[in-house]
mmCIF file of C-alpha atoms in Angstrom:
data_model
loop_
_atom_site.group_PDB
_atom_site.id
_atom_site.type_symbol
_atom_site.label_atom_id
_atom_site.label_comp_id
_atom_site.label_asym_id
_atom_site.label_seq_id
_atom_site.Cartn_x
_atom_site.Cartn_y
_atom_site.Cartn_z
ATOM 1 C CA UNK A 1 0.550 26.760 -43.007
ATOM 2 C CA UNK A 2 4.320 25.881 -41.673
ATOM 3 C CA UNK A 3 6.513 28.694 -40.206
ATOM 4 C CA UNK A 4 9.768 29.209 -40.984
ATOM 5 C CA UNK A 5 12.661 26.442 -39.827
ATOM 6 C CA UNK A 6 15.680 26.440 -39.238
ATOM 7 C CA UNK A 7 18.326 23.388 -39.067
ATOM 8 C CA UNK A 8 20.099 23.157 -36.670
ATOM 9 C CA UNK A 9 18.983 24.425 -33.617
ATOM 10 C CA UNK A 10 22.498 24.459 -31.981
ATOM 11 C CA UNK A 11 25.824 23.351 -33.262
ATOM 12 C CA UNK A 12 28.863 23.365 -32.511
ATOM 13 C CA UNK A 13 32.130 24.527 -34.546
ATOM 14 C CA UNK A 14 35.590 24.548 -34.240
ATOM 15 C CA UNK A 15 37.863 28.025 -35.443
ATOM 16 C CA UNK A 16 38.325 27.067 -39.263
ATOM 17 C CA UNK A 17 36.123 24.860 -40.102
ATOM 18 C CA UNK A 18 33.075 25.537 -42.459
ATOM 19 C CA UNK A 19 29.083 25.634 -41.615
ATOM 20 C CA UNK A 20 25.906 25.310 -43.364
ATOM 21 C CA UNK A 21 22.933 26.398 -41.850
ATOM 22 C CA UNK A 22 19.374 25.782 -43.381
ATOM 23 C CA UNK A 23 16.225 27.404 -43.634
ATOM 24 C CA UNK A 24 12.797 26.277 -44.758
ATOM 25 C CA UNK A 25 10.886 29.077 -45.840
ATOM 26 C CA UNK A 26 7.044 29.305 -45.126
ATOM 27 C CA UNK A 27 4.839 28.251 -47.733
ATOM 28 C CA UNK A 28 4.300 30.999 -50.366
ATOM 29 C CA UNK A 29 7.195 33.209 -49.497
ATOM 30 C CA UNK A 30 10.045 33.283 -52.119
ATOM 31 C CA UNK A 31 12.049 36.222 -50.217
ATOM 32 C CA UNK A 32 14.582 35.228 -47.571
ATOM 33 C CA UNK A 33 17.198 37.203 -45.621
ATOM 34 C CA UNK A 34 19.528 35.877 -43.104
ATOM 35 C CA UNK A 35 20.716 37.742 -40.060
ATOM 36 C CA UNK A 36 23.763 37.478 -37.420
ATOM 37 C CA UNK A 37 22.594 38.435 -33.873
ATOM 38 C CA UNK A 38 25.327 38.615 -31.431
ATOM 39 C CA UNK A 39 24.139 38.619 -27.926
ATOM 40 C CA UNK A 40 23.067 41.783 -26.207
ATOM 41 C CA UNK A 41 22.602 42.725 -29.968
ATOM 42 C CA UNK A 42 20.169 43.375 -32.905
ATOM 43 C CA UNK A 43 19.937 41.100 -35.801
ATOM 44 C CA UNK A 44 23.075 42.451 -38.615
ATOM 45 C CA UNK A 45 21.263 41.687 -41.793
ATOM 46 C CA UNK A 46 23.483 39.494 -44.116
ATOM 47 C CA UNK A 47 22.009 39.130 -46.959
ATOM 48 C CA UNK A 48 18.678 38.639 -48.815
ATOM 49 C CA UNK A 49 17.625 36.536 -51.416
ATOM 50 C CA UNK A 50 14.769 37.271 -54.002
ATOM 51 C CA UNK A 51 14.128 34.191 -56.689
ATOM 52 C CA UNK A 52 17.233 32.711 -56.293
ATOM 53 C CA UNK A 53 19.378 35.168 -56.720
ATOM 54 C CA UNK A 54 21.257 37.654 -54.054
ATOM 55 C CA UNK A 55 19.444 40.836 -53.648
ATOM 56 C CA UNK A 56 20.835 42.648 -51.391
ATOM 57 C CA UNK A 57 24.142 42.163 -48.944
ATOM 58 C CA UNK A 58 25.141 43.707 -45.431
ATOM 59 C CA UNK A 59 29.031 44.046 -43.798
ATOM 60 C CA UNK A 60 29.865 41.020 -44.493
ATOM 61 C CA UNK A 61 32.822 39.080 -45.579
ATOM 62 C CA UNK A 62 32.816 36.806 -48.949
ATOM 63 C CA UNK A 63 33.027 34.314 -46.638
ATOM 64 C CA UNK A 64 29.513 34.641 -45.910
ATOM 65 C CA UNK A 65 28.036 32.570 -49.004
ATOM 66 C CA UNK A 66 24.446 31.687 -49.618
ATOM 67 C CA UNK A 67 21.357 29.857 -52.020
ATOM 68 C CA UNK A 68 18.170 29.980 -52.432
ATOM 69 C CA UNK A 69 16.610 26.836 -54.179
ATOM 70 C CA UNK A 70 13.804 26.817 -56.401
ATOM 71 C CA UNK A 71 11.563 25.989 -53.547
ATOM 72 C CA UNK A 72 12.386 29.196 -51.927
ATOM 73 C CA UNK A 73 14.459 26.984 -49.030
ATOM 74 C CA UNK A 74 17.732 28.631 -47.964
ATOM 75 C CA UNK A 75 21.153 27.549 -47.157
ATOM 76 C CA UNK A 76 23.864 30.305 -45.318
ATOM 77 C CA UNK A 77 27.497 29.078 -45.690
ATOM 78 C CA UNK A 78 30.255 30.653 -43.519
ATOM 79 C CA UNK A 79 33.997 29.209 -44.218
ATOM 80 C CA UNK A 80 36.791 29.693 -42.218
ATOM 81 C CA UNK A 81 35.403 29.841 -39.070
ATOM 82 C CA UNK A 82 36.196 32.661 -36.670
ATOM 83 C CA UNK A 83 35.404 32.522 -32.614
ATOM 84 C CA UNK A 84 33.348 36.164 -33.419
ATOM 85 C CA UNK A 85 31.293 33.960 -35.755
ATOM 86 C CA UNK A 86 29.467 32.789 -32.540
ATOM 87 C CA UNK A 87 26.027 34.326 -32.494
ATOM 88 C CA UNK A 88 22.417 33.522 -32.989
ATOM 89 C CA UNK A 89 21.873 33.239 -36.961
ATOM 90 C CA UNK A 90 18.231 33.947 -38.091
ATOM 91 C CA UNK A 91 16.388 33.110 -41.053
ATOM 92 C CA UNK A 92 13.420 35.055 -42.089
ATOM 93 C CA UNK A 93 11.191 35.096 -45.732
ATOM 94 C CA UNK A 94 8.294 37.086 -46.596
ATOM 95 C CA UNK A 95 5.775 36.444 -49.757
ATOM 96 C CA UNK A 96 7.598 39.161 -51.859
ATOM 97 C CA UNK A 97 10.121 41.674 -52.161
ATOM 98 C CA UNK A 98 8.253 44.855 -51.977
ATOM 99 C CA UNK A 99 8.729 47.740 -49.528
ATOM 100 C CA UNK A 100 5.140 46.667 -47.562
ATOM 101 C CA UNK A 101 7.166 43.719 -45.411
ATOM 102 C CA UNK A 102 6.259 41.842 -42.783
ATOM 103 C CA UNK A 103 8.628 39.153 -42.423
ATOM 104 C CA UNK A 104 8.058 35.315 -40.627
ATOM 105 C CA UNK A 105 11.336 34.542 -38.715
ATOM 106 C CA UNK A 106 12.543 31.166 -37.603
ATOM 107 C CA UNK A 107 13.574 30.482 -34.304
ATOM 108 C CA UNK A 108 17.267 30.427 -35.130
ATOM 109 C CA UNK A 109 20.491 28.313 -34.976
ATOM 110 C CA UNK A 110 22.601 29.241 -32.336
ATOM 111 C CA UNK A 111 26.412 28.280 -33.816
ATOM 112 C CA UNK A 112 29.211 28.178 -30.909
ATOM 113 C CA UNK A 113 32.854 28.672 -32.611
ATOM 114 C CA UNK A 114 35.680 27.468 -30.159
ATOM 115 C CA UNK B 1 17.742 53.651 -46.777
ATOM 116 C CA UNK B 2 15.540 55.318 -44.053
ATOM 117 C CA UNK B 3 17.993 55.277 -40.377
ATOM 118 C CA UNK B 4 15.354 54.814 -37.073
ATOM 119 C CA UNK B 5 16.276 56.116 -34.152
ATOM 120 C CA UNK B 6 14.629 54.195 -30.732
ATOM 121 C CA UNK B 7 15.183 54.709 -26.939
ATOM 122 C CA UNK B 8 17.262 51.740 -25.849
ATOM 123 C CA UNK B 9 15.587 51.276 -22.822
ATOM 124 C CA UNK B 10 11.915 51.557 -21.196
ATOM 125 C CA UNK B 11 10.573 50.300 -17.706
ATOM 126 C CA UNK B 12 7.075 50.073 -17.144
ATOM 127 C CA UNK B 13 4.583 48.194 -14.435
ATOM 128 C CA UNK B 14 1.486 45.426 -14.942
ATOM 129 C CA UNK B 15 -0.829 47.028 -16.429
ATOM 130 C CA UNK B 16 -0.004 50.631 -17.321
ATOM 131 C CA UNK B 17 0.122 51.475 -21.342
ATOM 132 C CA UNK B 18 3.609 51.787 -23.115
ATOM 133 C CA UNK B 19 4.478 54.120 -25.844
ATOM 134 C CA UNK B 20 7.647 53.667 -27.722
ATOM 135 C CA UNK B 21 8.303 56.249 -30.460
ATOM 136 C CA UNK B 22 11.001 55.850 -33.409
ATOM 137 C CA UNK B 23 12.195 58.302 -35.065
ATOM 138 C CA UNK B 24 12.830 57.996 -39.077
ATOM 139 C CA UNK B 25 13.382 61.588 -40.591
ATOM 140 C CA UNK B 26 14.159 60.295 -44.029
ATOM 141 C CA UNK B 27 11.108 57.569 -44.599
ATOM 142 C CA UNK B 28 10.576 57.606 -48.382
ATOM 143 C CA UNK B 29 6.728 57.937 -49.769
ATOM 144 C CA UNK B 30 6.207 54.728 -50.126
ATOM 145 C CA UNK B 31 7.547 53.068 -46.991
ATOM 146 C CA UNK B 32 5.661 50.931 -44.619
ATOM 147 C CA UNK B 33 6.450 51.087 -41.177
ATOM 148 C CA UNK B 34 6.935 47.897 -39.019
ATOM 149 C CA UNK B 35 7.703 46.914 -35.781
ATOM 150 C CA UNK B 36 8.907 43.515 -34.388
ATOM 151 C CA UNK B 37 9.117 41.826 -30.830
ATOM 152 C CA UNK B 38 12.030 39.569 -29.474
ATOM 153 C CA UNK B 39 12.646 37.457 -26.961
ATOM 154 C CA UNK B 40 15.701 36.058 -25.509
ATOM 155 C CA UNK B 41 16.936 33.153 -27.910
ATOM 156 C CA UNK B 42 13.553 33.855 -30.556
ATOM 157 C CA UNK B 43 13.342 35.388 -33.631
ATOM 158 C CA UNK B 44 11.418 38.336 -34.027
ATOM 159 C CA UNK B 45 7.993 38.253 -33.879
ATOM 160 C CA UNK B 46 5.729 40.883 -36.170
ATOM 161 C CA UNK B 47 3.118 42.981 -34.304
ATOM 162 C CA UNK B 48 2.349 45.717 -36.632
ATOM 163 C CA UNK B 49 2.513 47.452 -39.952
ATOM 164 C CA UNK B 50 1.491 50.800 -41.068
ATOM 165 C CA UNK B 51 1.396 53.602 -43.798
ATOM 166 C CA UNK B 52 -0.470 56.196 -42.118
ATOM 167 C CA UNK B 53 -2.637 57.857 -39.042
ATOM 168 C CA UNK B 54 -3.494 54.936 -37.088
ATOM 169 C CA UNK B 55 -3.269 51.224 -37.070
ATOM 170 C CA UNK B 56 -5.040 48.809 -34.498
ATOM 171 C CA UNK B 57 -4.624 44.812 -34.214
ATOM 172 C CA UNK B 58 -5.631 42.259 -31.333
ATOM 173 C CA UNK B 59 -1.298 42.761 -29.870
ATOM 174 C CA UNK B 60 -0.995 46.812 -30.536
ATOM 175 C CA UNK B 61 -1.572 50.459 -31.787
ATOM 176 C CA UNK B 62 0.574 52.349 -34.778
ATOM 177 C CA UNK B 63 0.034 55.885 -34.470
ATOM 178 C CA UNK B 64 1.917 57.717 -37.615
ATOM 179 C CA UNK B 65 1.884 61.137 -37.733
ATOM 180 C CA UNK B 66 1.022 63.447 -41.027
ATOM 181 C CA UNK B 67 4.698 64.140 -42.059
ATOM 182 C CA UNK B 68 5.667 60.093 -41.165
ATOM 183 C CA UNK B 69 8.688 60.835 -39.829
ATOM 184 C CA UNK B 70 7.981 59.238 -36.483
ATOM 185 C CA UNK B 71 5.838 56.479 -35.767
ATOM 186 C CA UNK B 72 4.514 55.390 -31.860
ATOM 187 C CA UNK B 73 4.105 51.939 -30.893
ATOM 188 C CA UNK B 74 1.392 51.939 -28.167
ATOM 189 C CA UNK B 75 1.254 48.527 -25.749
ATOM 190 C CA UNK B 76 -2.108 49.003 -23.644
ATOM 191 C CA UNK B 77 -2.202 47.433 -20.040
ATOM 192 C CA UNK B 78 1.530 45.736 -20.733
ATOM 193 C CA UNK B 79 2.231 42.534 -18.228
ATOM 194 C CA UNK B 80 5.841 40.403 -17.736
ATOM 195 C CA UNK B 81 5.291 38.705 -20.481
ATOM 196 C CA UNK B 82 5.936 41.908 -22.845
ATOM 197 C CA UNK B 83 9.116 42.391 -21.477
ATOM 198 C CA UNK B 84 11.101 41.658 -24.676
ATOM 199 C CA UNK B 85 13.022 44.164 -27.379
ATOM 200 C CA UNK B 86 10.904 46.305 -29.817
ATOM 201 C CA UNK B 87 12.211 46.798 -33.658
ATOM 202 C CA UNK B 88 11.191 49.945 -35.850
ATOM 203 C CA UNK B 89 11.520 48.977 -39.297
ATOM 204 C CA UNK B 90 11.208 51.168 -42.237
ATOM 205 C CA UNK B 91 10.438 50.019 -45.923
ATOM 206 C CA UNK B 92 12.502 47.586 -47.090
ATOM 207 C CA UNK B 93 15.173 47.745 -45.302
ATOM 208 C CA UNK B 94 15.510 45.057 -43.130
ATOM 209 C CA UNK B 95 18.327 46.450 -40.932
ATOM 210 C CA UNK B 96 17.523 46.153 -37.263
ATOM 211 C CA UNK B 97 18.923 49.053 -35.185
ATOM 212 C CA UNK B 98 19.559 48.372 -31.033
ATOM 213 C CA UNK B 99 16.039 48.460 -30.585
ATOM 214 C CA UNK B 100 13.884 49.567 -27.378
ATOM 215 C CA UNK B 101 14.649 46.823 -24.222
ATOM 216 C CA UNK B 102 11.266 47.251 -22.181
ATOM 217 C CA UNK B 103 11.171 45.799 -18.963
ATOM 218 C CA UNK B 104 7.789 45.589 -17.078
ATOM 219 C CA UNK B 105 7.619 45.055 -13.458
ATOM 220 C CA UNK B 106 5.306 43.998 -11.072
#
């Protein structure tokens, strides 16, 4: 079975300017959270997605968007572009949204706002 | 939503065993309790998951006391290559505190 990836590895950005990053959740998992990790930090959960639909949201701006597509792959959208946007983002899914978790993360994109 | 509570740092040497114990007074009945391992420019990685008493894989021990409201991640004979952070994770919540930064040395 695949793990979870993540697209792309590093990009990028200028102050502004919008992002997509993408996730490919691992086969059989329709639960996927996203996750901001500044460095020197831990991961700031951003939100979580059950089924396609939000299920869950952390301290985060509207500008923070996100999908989940019938396939269960992922898609985090920041606009507007800020330099503290910088940071590690992670993706992460698990099989289903109950409190026994145990969630696969990908490797992360590493975004660089200048 | 059940807070943990972690040292932020730990040093051990090659070889020795490693306890790190979390703290999480207000677990709920049915809350699992899981803890994660990161390296430097990783995701986390999942080592273990329990409900109760003890828990034992190939990586790590669980121990979880009767009233759950710590748990003890036990790393025997650690070498470098567990020098990484350690996540407690309660339930559902997927919130990562600071975590515990253990450092082994040789």
């Amino acid at each position: 079975e695949t793990g979870v990836t993540q697209s792309p590895t590093h990009l990028i950005k200028t102050r502004g300017q919008q992002v997509t990053l993408r996730c490919s959740s691992q086969s059989g998992h329709n639960t996927v959270s996203w996750y901001q990790q500044a460095l020197g930090q831990g991961p700031q959960f951003i939100f979580q997605y059950y089924r396609e639909e939000e299920n869950g949201r952390g301290n985060f701006p509207p500008r923070f968007s996100g999908l989940q597509f019938p396939n269960y792959s992922s898609e985090l959208n920041v606009n507007a572009l800020e330099l503290d946007d910088s940071a590690l983002y992670l993706c992460a899914s698990s099989p289903k949204f109950d409190r026994a978790g145990g969630y696969t993360f990908g490797s992360g994109t590493r975004l660089t706002v200048v | 939503l059940a807070k943990t509570t972690q040292p932020i740092s730990m040093d051990s040497y090659e070889g020795q065993e490693v306890n790190i114990t979390c703290s999480h007074n207000n677990i709920a009945t049915n809350d699992y309790i899981t803890w994660y391992q990161q390296f430097p420019s990783q995701g986390p990685r999942f080592i273990i998951q329990g409900y109760k008493t003890k828990v034992t894989n190939e990586v790590a021990s669980l121990f979880i006391p009767a009233d759950r409201k710590s748990s003890t991640l036990s790393l025997p004979r650690v070498s470098l290559s567990d020098t990484a952070v350690y996540y407690c994770l309660v339930g559902n919540d997927m919130r990562f505190g600071a975590g515990t930064r253990l450092t082994v040395k040789p």
